[in-house]
Coordinates of C-alpha atoms in Angstrom, one line a residue:
X19 CA 144.0 -135.6 155.8
X20 CA 141.6 -135.6 158.8
X21 CA 143.1 -136.3 162.2
X22 CA 141.6 -139.6 163.5
X23 CA 141.2 -138.0 166.9
X24 CA 138.9 -135.3 165.6
X25 CA 135.2 -136.0 165.7
X26 CA 133.3 -136.5 162.5
X27 CA 131.4 -133.6 161.0
X28 CA 127.8 -133.5 162.4
X29 CA 125.2 -134.6 160.0
X30 CA 123.2 -131.8 158.4
X31 CA 119.4 -131.9 158.7
X32 CA 118.0 -133.6 155.7
X33 CA 121.2 -134.5 154.0
X34 CA 124.7 -136.0 154.3
X35 CA 127.5 -134.4 156.2
X36 CA 129.8 -132.0 154.4
X37 CA 133.4 -133.0 155.0
X38 CA 135.5 -130.1 156.3
X39 CA 132.6 -127.6 155.9
X40 CA 130.0 -125.9 158.0
X41 CA 126.6 -127.5 158.2
X42 CA 123.9 -126.2 155.9
X43 CA 120.2 -125.9 156.5
X44 CA 117.5 -126.8 154.0
X45 CA 114.2 -125.0 154.4
X46 CA 111.2 -127.3 155.1
X47 CA 109.6 -128.8 152.1
X48 CA 112.8 -128.8 150.0
X49 CA 114.9 -131.9 149.5
X50 CA 118.6 -131.8 149.0
X51 CA 120.2 -132.7 145.7
X52 CA 121.8 -136.0 145.0
X53 CA 125.2 -134.6 146.0
X54 CA 123.8 -133.3 149.3
X55 CA 124.1 -129.6 148.4
X56 CA 121.3 -127.0 148.5
X57 CA 120.1 -125.8 145.2
X58 CA 121.9 -122.5 144.4
X59 CA 118.7 -121.1 142.9
X60 CA 116.8 -121.5 146.2
X61 CA 115.5 -118.1 147.4
X62 CA 112.5 -116.6 149.0
X63 CA 110.9 -113.2 149.3
X64 CA 110.9 -111.3 152.5
X65 CA 108.3 -108.6 152.9
X66 CA 108.8 -105.7 155.3
X67 CA 106.5 -105.4 158.2
X68 CA 103.6 -102.8 157.8
X69 CA 104.3 -99.4 159.2
X70 CA 101.0 -97.6 159.9
X71 CA 102.8 -94.7 161.7
X72 CA 104.6 -93.8 158.5
X73 CA 101.3 -93.7 156.5
X74 CA 99.7 -91.7 159.3
X75 CA 102.6 -89.2 159.0
X76 CA 102.1 -89.0 155.2
X77 CA 98.4 -88.3 155.6
X78 CA 99.0 -85.7 158.3
X79 CA 101.6 -83.9 156.1
X80 CA 99.3 -84.0 153.1
X81 CA 96.4 -82.7 155.1
X82 CA 98.5 -79.9 156.5
X83 CA 99.7 -79.0 153.0
X84 CA 96.2 -78.9 151.6
X85 CA 94.9 -76.8 154.5
X86 CA 97.8 -74.4 154.2
X87 CA 97.3 -74.0 150.5
X88 CA 93.6 -73.5 150.9
X89 CA 94.1 -70.9 153.7
X90 CA 96.5 -68.9 151.5
X91 CA 94.4 -69.1 148.4
X92 CA 91.1 -68.0 149.9
X93 CA 92.7 -65.4 152.2
X94 CA 90.9 -62.1 151.3
X95 CA 93.9 -60.1 152.4
X96 CA 96.1 -61.7 149.7
X97 CA 95.3 -60.0 146.4
X98 CA 96.0 -62.6 143.7
X99 CA 94.8 -60.2 141.1
X100 CA 97.7 -57.9 142.0
X101 CA 100.1 -60.9 141.8
X102 CA 98.9 -61.8 138.4
X103 CA 99.0 -58.1 137.3
X104 CA 102.7 -57.6 138.3
X105 CA 104.1 -61.1 137.6
X106 CA 105.0 -60.1 134.0
X107 CA 105.1 -56.3 134.5
X108 CA 107.8 -54.5 132.6
X109 CA 109.4 -53.1 135.8
X110 CA 109.5 -56.5 137.4
X111 CA 111.1 -58.1 134.2
X112 CA 113.7 -55.3 134.1
X113 CA 114.6 -56.0 137.7
X114 CA 114.7 -59.8 136.9
X115 CA 117.2 -59.1 134.1
X116 CA 119.4 -57.1 136.4
X117 CA 119.3 -60.0 138.9
X118 CA 120.4 -62.4 136.2
X119 CA 123.2 -60.1 135.1
X120 CA 124.5 -59.6 138.6
X121 CA 124.5 -63.3 139.2
X122 CA 126.2 -64.3 136.0
X123 CA 128.9 -61.6 136.0
X124 CA 129.6 -61.9 139.7
X125 CA 129.9 -65.6 139.5
X126 CA 132.3 -65.5 136.5
X127 CA 134.5 -62.9 138.1
X128 CA 134.3 -64.8 141.4
X129 CA 135.5 -68.0 139.7
X130 CA 138.5 -66.2 138.1
X131 CA 139.4 -64.7 141.4
X132 CA 138.9 -68.0 143.2
X133 CA 141.2 -69.9 140.8
X134 CA 144.0 -67.3 141.1
X135 CA 143.7 -67.2 144.9
X136 CA 143.6 -71.0 145.2
X137 CA 146.8 -71.3 143.1
X138 CA 148.4 -68.7 145.3
X139 CA 147.4 -70.6 148.4
X140 CA 149.0 -73.8 147.0
X141 CA 152.2 -71.9 146.0
X142 CA 155.6 -72.5 147.5
X143 CA 156.0 -68.7 147.9
X144 CA 155.2 -67.7 151.5
X145 CA 154.3 -64.1 150.4
X146 CA 151.7 -65.4 147.9
X147 CA 150.3 -67.8 150.5
X148 CA 150.0 -65.1 153.1
X149 CA 148.4 -62.7 150.7
X150 CA 145.8 -65.2 149.6
X151 CA 145.1 -66.3 153.1
X152 CA 144.6 -62.7 154.3
X153 CA 142.2 -62.1 151.4
X154 CA 140.1 -65.2 152.1
X155 CA 140.2 -64.5 155.9
X156 CA 138.9 -60.9 155.5
X157 CA 136.2 -61.3 152.9
X158 CA 134.8 -64.5 154.4
X159 CA 134.9 -63.1 157.9
X160 CA 132.9 -59.9 157.2
X161 CA 129.2 -59.9 156.3
X162 CA 128.3 -59.4 152.6
X163 CA 125.8 -56.7 153.6
X164 CA 128.6 -54.6 155.2
X165 CA 130.8 -55.0 152.1
X166 CA 128.0 -53.9 149.8
X167 CA 127.4 -50.8 151.9
X168 CA 131.1 -50.1 152.0
X169 CA 131.5 -50.2 148.2
X170 CA 128.5 -48.0 147.7
X171 CA 129.9 -45.4 150.0
X172 CA 133.4 -45.6 148.7
X173 CA 133.3 -41.9 147.8
X174 CA 133.4 -41.0 151.5
X175 CA 136.8 -42.5 151.6
X176 CA 138.1 -41.8 148.1
X177 CA 136.1 -38.9 146.6
X178 CA 138.2 -39.3 143.4
X179 CA 139.5 -42.4 141.7
X180 CA 142.5 -41.9 139.5
X181 CA 145.2 -43.8 137.6
X182 CA 148.7 -42.4 137.6
X183 CA 152.0 -42.4 139.5
X184 CA 151.4 -43.2 143.2
X185 CA 152.4 -41.1 146.2
X186 CA 150.8 -37.9 144.9
X187 CA 152.4 -38.1 141.4
X188 CA 150.8 -36.9 138.2
X189 CA 147.5 -38.4 137.4
X190 CA 146.8 -39.8 133.9
X191 CA 143.0 -40.1 134.3
X192 CA 140.5 -39.6 137.1
X193 CA 136.8 -40.0 137.8
X194 CA 134.4 -38.8 140.5
X195 CA 133.6 -41.8 142.8
X196 CA 129.9 -40.9 143.0
X197 CA 129.7 -41.0 139.2
X198 CA 131.7 -44.2 138.8
X199 CA 130.4 -46.3 141.7
X200 CA 126.7 -46.7 140.9
X201 CA 124.5 -49.1 142.7
X202 CA 125.0 -51.7 140.0
X203 CA 128.8 -51.3 140.1
X204 CA 128.9 -51.4 143.9
X205 CA 126.8 -54.6 143.8
X206 CA 129.2 -56.2 141.2
X207 CA 132.2 -55.3 143.3
X208 CA 130.7 -56.6 146.6
X209 CA 129.3 -59.8 145.1
X210 CA 132.3 -60.7 143.0
X211 CA 135.0 -60.1 145.6
X212 CA 133.0 -61.9 148.3
X213 CA 132.3 -64.8 146.0
X214 CA 136.0 -65.1 145.0
X215 CA 136.9 -65.8 148.6
X216 CA 134.5 -68.7 148.8
X217 CA 135.4 -70.1 145.4
X218 CA 139.0 -70.0 146.3
X219 CA 138.4 -72.5 149.1
X220 CA 136.3 -74.7 146.8
X221 CA 138.9 -74.7 144.0
X222 CA 141.7 -75.4 146.5
X223 CA 139.9 -78.4 148.0
X224 CA 139.3 -79.7 144.5
X225 CA 142.9 -79.4 143.5
X226 CA 144.1 -81.0 146.7
X227 CA 141.7 -84.0 146.1
X228 CA 143.7 -85.0 143.0
X229 CA 146.4 -87.6 143.6
X230 CA 149.8 -85.8 143.9
X231 CA 151.2 -88.5 141.5
X232 CA 149.3 -86.8 138.7
X233 CA 151.4 -83.7 139.1
X234 CA 154.5 -85.7 139.2
X235 CA 153.5 -87.6 136.0
X236 CA 152.9 -84.3 134.2
X237 CA 156.2 -83.0 135.3
X238 CA 157.9 -86.2 134.1
X239 CA 156.4 -85.5 130.7
X240 CA 158.0 -82.1 130.6
X241 CA 154.8 -80.1 131.1
X242 CA 155.1 -76.7 132.7
X243 CA 153.2 -75.8 135.9
X244 CA 150.5 -74.0 134.0
X245 CA 150.0 -77.0 131.7
X246 CA 149.9 -79.3 134.6
X247 CA 147.3 -77.1 136.3
X248 CA 145.0 -76.6 133.2
X249 CA 145.4 -80.0 131.6
X250 CA 145.9 -82.4 134.5
X251 CA 144.8 -81.0 137.8
X252 CA 141.7 -78.9 137.1
X253 CA 140.0 -81.4 134.8
X254 CA 140.2 -84.1 137.4
X255 CA 139.2 -81.7 140.2
X256 CA 136.0 -80.7 138.5
X257 CA 134.2 -83.7 139.9
X258 CA 134.8 -82.3 143.4
X259 CA 134.4 -78.6 142.4
X260 CA 131.1 -78.9 140.5
X261 CA 128.6 -79.8 143.4
X262 CA 129.7 -76.9 145.8
X263 CA 130.0 -74.6 142.8
X264 CA 126.4 -75.3 141.9
X265 CA 125.3 -74.6 145.5
X266 CA 127.3 -71.3 145.4
X267 CA 125.6 -70.2 142.1
X268 CA 122.1 -70.9 143.5
X269 CA 123.1 -69.1 146.7
X270 CA 124.3 -66.2 144.6
X271 CA 120.9 -65.9 142.9
X272 CA 119.2 -65.4 146.2
X273 CA 122.0 -63.3 147.7
X274 CA 121.5 -60.6 145.0
X275 CA 118.4 -59.6 147.0
X276 CA 120.8 -57.9 149.4
X277 CA 121.5 -55.4 146.7
X278 CA 118.2 -53.7 147.5
X279 CA 119.9 -51.9 150.4
X280 CA 122.0 -49.9 147.9
X281 CA 119.3 -49.5 145.3
X282 CA 120.9 -51.9 142.8
X283 CA 117.8 -52.0 140.6
X284 CA 117.5 -55.7 141.0
X285 CA 114.3 -57.8 141.3
X286 CA 114.0 -57.2 145.0
X287 CA 114.7 -53.4 144.7
X288 CA 112.0 -52.8 142.1
X289 CA 109.6 -55.0 144.1
X290 CA 110.2 -52.7 147.1
X291 CA 109.7 -49.6 145.1
X292 CA 106.3 -50.9 143.8
X293 CA 104.9 -52.0 147.2
X294 CA 106.0 -48.7 148.8
X295 CA 103.9 -47.0 146.1
X296 CA 100.8 -49.2 146.2
X297 CA 101.2 -50.8 149.7
X298 CA 100.7 -54.3 148.3
X299 CA 103.6 -55.6 150.3
X300 CA 102.7 -59.3 150.4
X301 CA 101.5 -59.5 146.8
X302 CA 104.8 -58.0 145.5
X303 CA 106.9 -60.2 147.7
X304 CA 105.1 -63.3 146.3
X305 CA 105.8 -62.0 142.8
X306 CA 109.5 -61.7 143.6
X307 CA 109.5 -65.2 145.3
X308 CA 108.0 -66.8 142.3
X309 CA 110.7 -65.5 140.0
X310 CA 113.4 -66.5 142.5
X311 CA 111.9 -70.0 142.6
X312 CA 111.9 -70.2 138.8
X313 CA 115.6 -69.1 138.6
X314 CA 116.8 -71.5 141.3
X315 CA 114.9 -74.4 139.7
X316 CA 116.5 -73.8 136.3
X317 CA 119.9 -73.5 138.0
X318 CA 119.3 -76.8 139.9
X319 CA 118.4 -78.7 136.7
X320 CA 121.6 -77.3 135.0
X321 CA 123.7 -78.3 138.0
X322 CA 122.5 -81.9 137.9
X323 CA 123.2 -82.0 134.1
X324 CA 126.7 -80.8 134.6
X325 CA 127.3 -83.2 137.5
X326 CA 126.2 -86.1 135.3
X327 CA 128.6 -85.0 132.6
X328 CA 131.7 -84.8 134.8
X329 CA 130.8 -87.7 137.0
X330 CA 128.2 -90.0 135.5
X331 CA 128.6 -92.8 138.1
X332 CA 128.5 -90.6 141.2
X333 CA 126.0 -88.0 140.0
X334 CA 122.7 -87.9 141.9
X335 CA 119.5 -88.9 140.1
X336 CA 117.4 -86.2 138.4
X337 CA 115.5 -83.9 140.6
X338 CA 112.0 -85.1 139.6
X339 CA 113.0 -88.7 140.4
X340 CA 114.3 -87.8 143.9
X341 CA 111.1 -85.8 144.6
X342 CA 108.9 -88.8 143.5
X343 CA 111.1 -91.2 145.5
X344 CA 110.7 -89.1 148.6
X345 CA 107.0 -89.1 148.3
X346 CA 106.9 -92.9 148.6
X347 CA 106.6 -93.9 152.3
X348 CA 108.1 -97.4 151.7
X349 CA 111.2 -96.3 149.7
X350 CA 114.4 -98.1 150.4
X351 CA 113.2 -101.5 149.4
X352 CA 110.3 -103.0 151.4
X353 CA 110.7 -106.3 149.6
X354 CA 114.1 -108.0 149.5
X355 CA 115.2 -111.2 147.7
X356 CA 117.1 -113.4 150.2
X357 CA 119.2 -116.3 149.1
X358 CA 120.3 -119.3 151.2
X359 CA 123.5 -117.4 152.2
X360 CA 121.4 -114.5 153.6
X361 CA 122.5 -112.1 150.9
X362 CA 119.9 -109.6 149.7
X363 CA 119.5 -108.7 146.0

């Protein structure tokens, strides 16, 4: 009951007072209902103010892009006929296939190493944790270029690689390091081991993102640690692992170009060999860049598809939709539907 000492509710404009409630305002030209309440369907459209500076920036960017494209296309020093000649040349395609092989094999091996090292880091055994931490610290802390050159020159440290009893015991089989460690093998070693260090951190973060109660639930069902990891933890961690993994894969595609310093026969290596022979440096670099763009675009589309599969609600929209959305100056909702409570729809 209302205290008699309290003042009465102030009357609302255009209607009767609302007992015990806040006053409501009715827009001009609208009459309240018989009960004195504002119609719930009452709403109006609010249009964002014009932004000429944004349109000016769009026009300036478009003008600059057209000018840059025109300057590059009509440049007499850029021989587009050479670009067209070598774009599908057999030597270039062979180098492209080597790049794809290096990327896929190194990524697969890196994932295996990363999962093993991540499990070691999360182990209760201090020796395993220290070993995994030292591996990650060393290979993430040294440049990949240095690692590639080291593996390629491994024969300077170990002229012969053998399998047998250690400490100068009998050798079962041996190989000459120069014969065994080719440019391709050295590239695989450097890329795979380096990638394993980064993947271990990605996998570890993904596993730690899963609620610890999931592990306890699996243990209560009598599952072993391996079963808990493979059937409970990793499937749930994939939503966290997939986005950075896709970025690492795309980065690996471009990082293979470093293999050219050890003559790994990849796309960049064969492009260098060609422009050193015909002096068409820019044209051959454009050829290589086009193929790198094709590979990274395919990888990006595949990454978005995998993300939508593992996390349909939180996956980003397709690449083409994001590109088109970014081209619209007024994105983000210039028009908003506002109700009487001030809530936008």
